Tab-separated table of C-alpha atoms and ligand atoms in Angstrom:
chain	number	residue	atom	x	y	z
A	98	UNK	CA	-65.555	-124.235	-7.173
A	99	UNK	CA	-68.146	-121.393	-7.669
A	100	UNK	CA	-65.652	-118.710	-5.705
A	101	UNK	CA	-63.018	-119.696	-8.316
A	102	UNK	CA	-65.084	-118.829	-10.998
A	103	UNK	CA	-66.261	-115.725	-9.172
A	104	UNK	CA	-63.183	-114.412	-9.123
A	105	UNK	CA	-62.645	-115.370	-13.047
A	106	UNK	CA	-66.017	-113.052	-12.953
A	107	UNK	CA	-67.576	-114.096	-16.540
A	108	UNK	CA	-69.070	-111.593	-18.594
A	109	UNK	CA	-70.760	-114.128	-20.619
A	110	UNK	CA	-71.035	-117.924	-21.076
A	111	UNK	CA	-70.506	-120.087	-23.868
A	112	UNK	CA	-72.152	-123.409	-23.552
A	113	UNK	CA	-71.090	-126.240	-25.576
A	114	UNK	CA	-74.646	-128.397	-26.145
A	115	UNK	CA	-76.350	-130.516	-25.366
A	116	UNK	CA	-73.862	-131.229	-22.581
A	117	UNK	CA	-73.067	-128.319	-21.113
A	118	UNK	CA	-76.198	-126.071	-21.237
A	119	UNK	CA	-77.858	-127.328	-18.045
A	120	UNK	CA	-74.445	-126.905	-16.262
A	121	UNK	CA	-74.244	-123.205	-17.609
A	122	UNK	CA	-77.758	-122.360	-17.046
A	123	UNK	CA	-76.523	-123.152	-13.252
A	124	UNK	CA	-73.507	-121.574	-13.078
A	125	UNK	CA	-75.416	-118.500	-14.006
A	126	UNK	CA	-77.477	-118.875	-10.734
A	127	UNK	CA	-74.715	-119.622	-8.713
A	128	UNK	CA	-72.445	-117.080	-10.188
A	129	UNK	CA	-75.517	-114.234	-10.064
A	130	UNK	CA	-74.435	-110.729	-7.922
A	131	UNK	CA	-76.725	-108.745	-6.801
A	132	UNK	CA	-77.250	-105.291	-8.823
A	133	UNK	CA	-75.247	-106.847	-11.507
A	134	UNK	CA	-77.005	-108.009	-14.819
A	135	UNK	CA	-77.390	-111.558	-15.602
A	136	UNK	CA	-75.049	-113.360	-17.569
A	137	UNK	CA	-75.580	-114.027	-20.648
A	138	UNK	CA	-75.442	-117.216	-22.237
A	139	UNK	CA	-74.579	-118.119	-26.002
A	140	UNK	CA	-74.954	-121.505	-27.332
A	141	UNK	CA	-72.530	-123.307	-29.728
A	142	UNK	CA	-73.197	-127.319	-30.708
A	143	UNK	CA	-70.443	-129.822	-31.599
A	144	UNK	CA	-70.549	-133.446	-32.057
A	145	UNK	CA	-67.532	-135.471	-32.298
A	146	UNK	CA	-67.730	-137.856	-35.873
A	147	UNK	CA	-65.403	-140.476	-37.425
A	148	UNK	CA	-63.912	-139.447	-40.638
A	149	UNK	CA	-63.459	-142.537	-42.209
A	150	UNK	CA	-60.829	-140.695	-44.529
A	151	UNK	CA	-58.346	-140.004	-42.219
A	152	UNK	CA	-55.421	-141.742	-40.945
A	153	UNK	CA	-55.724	-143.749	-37.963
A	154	UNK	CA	-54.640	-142.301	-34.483
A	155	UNK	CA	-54.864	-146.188	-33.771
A	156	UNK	CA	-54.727	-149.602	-34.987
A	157	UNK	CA	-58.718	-149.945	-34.962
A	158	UNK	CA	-60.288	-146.471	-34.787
A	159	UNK	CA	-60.721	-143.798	-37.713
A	160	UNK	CA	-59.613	-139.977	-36.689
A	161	UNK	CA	-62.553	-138.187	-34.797
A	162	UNK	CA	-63.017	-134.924	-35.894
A	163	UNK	CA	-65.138	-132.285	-34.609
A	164	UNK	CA	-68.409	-131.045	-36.514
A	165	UNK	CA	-69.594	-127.443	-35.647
A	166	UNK	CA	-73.471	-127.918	-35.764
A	167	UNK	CA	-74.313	-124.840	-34.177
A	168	UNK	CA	-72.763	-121.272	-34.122
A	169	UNK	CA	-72.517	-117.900	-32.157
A	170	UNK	CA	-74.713	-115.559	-34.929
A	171	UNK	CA	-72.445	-112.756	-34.031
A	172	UNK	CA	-74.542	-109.842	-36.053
A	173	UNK	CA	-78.086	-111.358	-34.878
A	174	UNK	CA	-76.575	-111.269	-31.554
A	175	UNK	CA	-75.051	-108.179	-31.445
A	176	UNK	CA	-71.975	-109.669	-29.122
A	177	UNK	CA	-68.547	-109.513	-29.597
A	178	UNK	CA	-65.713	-110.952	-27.754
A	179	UNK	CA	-63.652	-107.761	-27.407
A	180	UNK	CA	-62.633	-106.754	-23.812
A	181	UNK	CA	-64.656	-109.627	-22.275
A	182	UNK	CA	-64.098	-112.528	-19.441
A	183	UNK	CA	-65.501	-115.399	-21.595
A	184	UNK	CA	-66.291	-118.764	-19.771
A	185	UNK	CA	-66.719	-121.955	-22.038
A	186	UNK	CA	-69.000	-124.324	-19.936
A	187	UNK	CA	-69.084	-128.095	-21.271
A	188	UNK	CA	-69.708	-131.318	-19.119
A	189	UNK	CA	-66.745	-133.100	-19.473
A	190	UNK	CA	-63.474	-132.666	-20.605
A	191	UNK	CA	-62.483	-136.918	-22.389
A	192	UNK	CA	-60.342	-136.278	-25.288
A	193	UNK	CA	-60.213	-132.632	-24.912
A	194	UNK	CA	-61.023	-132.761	-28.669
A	195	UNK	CA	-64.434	-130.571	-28.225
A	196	UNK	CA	-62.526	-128.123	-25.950
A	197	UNK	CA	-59.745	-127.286	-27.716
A	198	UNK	CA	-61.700	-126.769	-31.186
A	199	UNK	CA	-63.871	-124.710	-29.134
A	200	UNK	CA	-61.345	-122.153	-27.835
A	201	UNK	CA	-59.387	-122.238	-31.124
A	202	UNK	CA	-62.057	-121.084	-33.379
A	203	UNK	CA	-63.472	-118.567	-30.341
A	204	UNK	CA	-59.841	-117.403	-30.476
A	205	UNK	CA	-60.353	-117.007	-34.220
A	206	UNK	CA	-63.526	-115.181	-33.832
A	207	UNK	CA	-62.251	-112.583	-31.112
A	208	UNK	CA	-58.863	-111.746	-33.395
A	209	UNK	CA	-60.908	-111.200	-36.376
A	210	UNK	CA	-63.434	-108.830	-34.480
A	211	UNK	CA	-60.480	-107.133	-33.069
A	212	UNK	CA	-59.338	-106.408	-36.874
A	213	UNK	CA	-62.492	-105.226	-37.472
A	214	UNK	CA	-63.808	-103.338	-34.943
A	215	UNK	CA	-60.549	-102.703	-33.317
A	216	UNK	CA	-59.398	-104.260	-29.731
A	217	UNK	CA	-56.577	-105.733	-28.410
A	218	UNK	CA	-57.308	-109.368	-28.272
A	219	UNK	CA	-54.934	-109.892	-25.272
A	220	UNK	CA	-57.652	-107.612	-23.687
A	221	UNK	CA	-60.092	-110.652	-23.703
A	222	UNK	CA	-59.800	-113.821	-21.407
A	223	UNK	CA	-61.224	-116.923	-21.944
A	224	UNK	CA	-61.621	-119.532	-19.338
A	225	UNK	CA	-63.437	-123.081	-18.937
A	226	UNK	CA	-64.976	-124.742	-17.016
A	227	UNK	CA	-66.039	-128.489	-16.785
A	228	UNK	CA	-67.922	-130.563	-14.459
A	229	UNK	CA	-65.510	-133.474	-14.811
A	230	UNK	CA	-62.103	-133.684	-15.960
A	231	UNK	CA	-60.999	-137.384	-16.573
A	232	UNK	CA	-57.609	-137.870	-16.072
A	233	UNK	CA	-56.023	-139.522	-18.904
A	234	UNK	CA	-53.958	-139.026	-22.047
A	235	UNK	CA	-55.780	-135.947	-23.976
A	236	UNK	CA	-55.660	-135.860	-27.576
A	237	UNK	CA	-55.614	-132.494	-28.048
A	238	UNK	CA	-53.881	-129.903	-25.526
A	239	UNK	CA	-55.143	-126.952	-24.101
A	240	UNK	CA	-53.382	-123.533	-23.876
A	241	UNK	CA	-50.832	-122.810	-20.974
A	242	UNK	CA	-52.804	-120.019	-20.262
A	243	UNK	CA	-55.950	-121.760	-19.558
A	244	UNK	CA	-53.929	-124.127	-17.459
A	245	UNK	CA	-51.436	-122.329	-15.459
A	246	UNK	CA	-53.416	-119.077	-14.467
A	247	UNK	CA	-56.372	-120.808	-12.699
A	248	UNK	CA	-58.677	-120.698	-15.765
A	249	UNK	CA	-59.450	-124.123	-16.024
A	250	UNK	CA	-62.087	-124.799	-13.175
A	251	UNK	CA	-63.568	-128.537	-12.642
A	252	UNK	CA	-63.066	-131.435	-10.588
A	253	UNK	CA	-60.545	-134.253	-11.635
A	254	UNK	CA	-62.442	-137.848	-11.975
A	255	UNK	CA	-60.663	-141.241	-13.281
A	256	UNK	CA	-61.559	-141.852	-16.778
A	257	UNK	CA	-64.614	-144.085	-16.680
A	258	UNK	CA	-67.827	-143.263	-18.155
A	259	UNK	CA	-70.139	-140.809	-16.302
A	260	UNK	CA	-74.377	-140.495	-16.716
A	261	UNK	CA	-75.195	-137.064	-15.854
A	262	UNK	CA	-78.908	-137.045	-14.008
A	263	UNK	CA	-80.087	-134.656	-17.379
A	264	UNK	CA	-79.689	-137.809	-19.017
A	265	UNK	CA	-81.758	-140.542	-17.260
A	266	UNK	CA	-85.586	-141.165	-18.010
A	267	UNK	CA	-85.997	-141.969	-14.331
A	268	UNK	CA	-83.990	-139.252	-12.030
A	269	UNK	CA	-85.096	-141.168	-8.449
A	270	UNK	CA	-83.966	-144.288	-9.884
A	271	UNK	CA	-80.654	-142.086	-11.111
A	272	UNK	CA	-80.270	-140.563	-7.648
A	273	UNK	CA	-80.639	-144.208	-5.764
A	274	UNK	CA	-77.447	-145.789	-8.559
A	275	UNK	CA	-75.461	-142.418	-7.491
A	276	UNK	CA	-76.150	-142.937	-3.753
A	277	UNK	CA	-75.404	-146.480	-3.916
A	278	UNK	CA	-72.088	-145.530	-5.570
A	279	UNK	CA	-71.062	-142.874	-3.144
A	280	UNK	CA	-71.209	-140.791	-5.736
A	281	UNK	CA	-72.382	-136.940	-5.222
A	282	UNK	CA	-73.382	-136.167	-9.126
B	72	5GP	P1	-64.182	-134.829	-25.822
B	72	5GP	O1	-63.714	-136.216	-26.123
B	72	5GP	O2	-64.123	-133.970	-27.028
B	72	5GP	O3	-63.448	-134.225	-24.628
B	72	5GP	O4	-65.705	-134.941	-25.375
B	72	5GP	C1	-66.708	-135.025	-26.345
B	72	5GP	C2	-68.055	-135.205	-25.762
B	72	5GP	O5	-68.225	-136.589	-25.468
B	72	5GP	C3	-68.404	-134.507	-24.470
B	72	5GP	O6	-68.807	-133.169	-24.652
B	72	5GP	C4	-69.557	-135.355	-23.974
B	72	5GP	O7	-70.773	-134.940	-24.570
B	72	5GP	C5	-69.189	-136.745	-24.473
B	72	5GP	N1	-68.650	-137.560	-23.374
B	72	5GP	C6	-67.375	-137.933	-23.199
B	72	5GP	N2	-67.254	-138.685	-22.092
B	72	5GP	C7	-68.502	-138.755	-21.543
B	72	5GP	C8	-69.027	-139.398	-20.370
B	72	5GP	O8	-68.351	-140.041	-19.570
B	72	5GP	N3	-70.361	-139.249	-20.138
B	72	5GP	C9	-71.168	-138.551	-20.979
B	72	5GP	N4	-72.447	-138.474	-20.671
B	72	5GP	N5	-70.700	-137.940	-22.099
B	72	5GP	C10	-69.384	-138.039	-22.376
């Protein structure tokens, strides 16, 4: 997958925590050229919550909504989006519901810089990229551009649930239940 992303050719990362900072700390690794600088990586943190409120998507369940925890400080930073190859790293892709709230108020972000500062915001390209994608109905949808021009980079799983090896209290014990499975994660 890594040459994908190579030729995507981040300027900087976007990890959505807690799930997707280890994967973006080792992208950054893997995606590393020599004589060019690091990558740098910006955290954001979401959770997914029930707001009892809303209208039911089903029969049983309350709308999930997504609750931005954690921001990009864009003045303490000094970053902007403007002119940049952005790549959103997360885990997994379920619902889709983290993903596409992620890109939409990025998108946000990078248009209101571009007011600001002034930029072309068609200049910028975001991309993302997910350890697992499971294949199901999504709730939300992700841009055509993401989709169609090789900007979406992961690898396609069925929809059951997955324990990443940053989550277990015993990784050997982790690593036996993956080999066990035939599974390579
Ligand atoms: P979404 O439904 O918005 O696509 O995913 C929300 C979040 O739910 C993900 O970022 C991830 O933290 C969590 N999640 C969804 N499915 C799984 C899974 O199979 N395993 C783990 N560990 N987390 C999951």
């Amino acid at each position: 997958m890594t040459p994908k992303i190579r030729n995507f050719k981040p300027d900087l990362i976007i990890a959505i925590g807690g799930g997707g900072f280890i994967p973006a700390r080792m992208l950054r690794t893997c995606l590393k050229e020599l004589g060019e600088p690091t990558i740098r990586i910006y955290a954001i943190i979401l959770s997914l919550y029930e707001d009892l409120n809303t209208i039911s998507t089903t029969a049983e369940k309350p709308g999930v909504h997504v609750n931005r925890v954690q921001w990009i400080d864009y003045d303490q930073s000094g970053v902007d989006l403007i002119n940049k190859n952005i790549l959103i790293v997360d885990e997994v892709d379920d619902t889709r519901k983290t993903l596409h709230y992620a890109l939409s108020e990025l998108e946000k972000d990078l248009h209101k810089q571009c007011q600001e500062k002034g930029g072309d915001p068609n200049n910028t390209k975001f991309g993302i990229f997910v350890c697992h994608n499971k294949l199901k109905p999504k709730k939300e949808q992700l841009p055509d551009y993401i989709m169609n021009e090789d900007r979406y980079f992961t690898k396609n799983v069925p929809d059951s649930w997955i324990c990443y090896p940053w989550e277990s209290n015993d990784i050997l014990f982790h690593q036996k239940m993956c080999e066990k499975q035939g599974n390579d994660l």
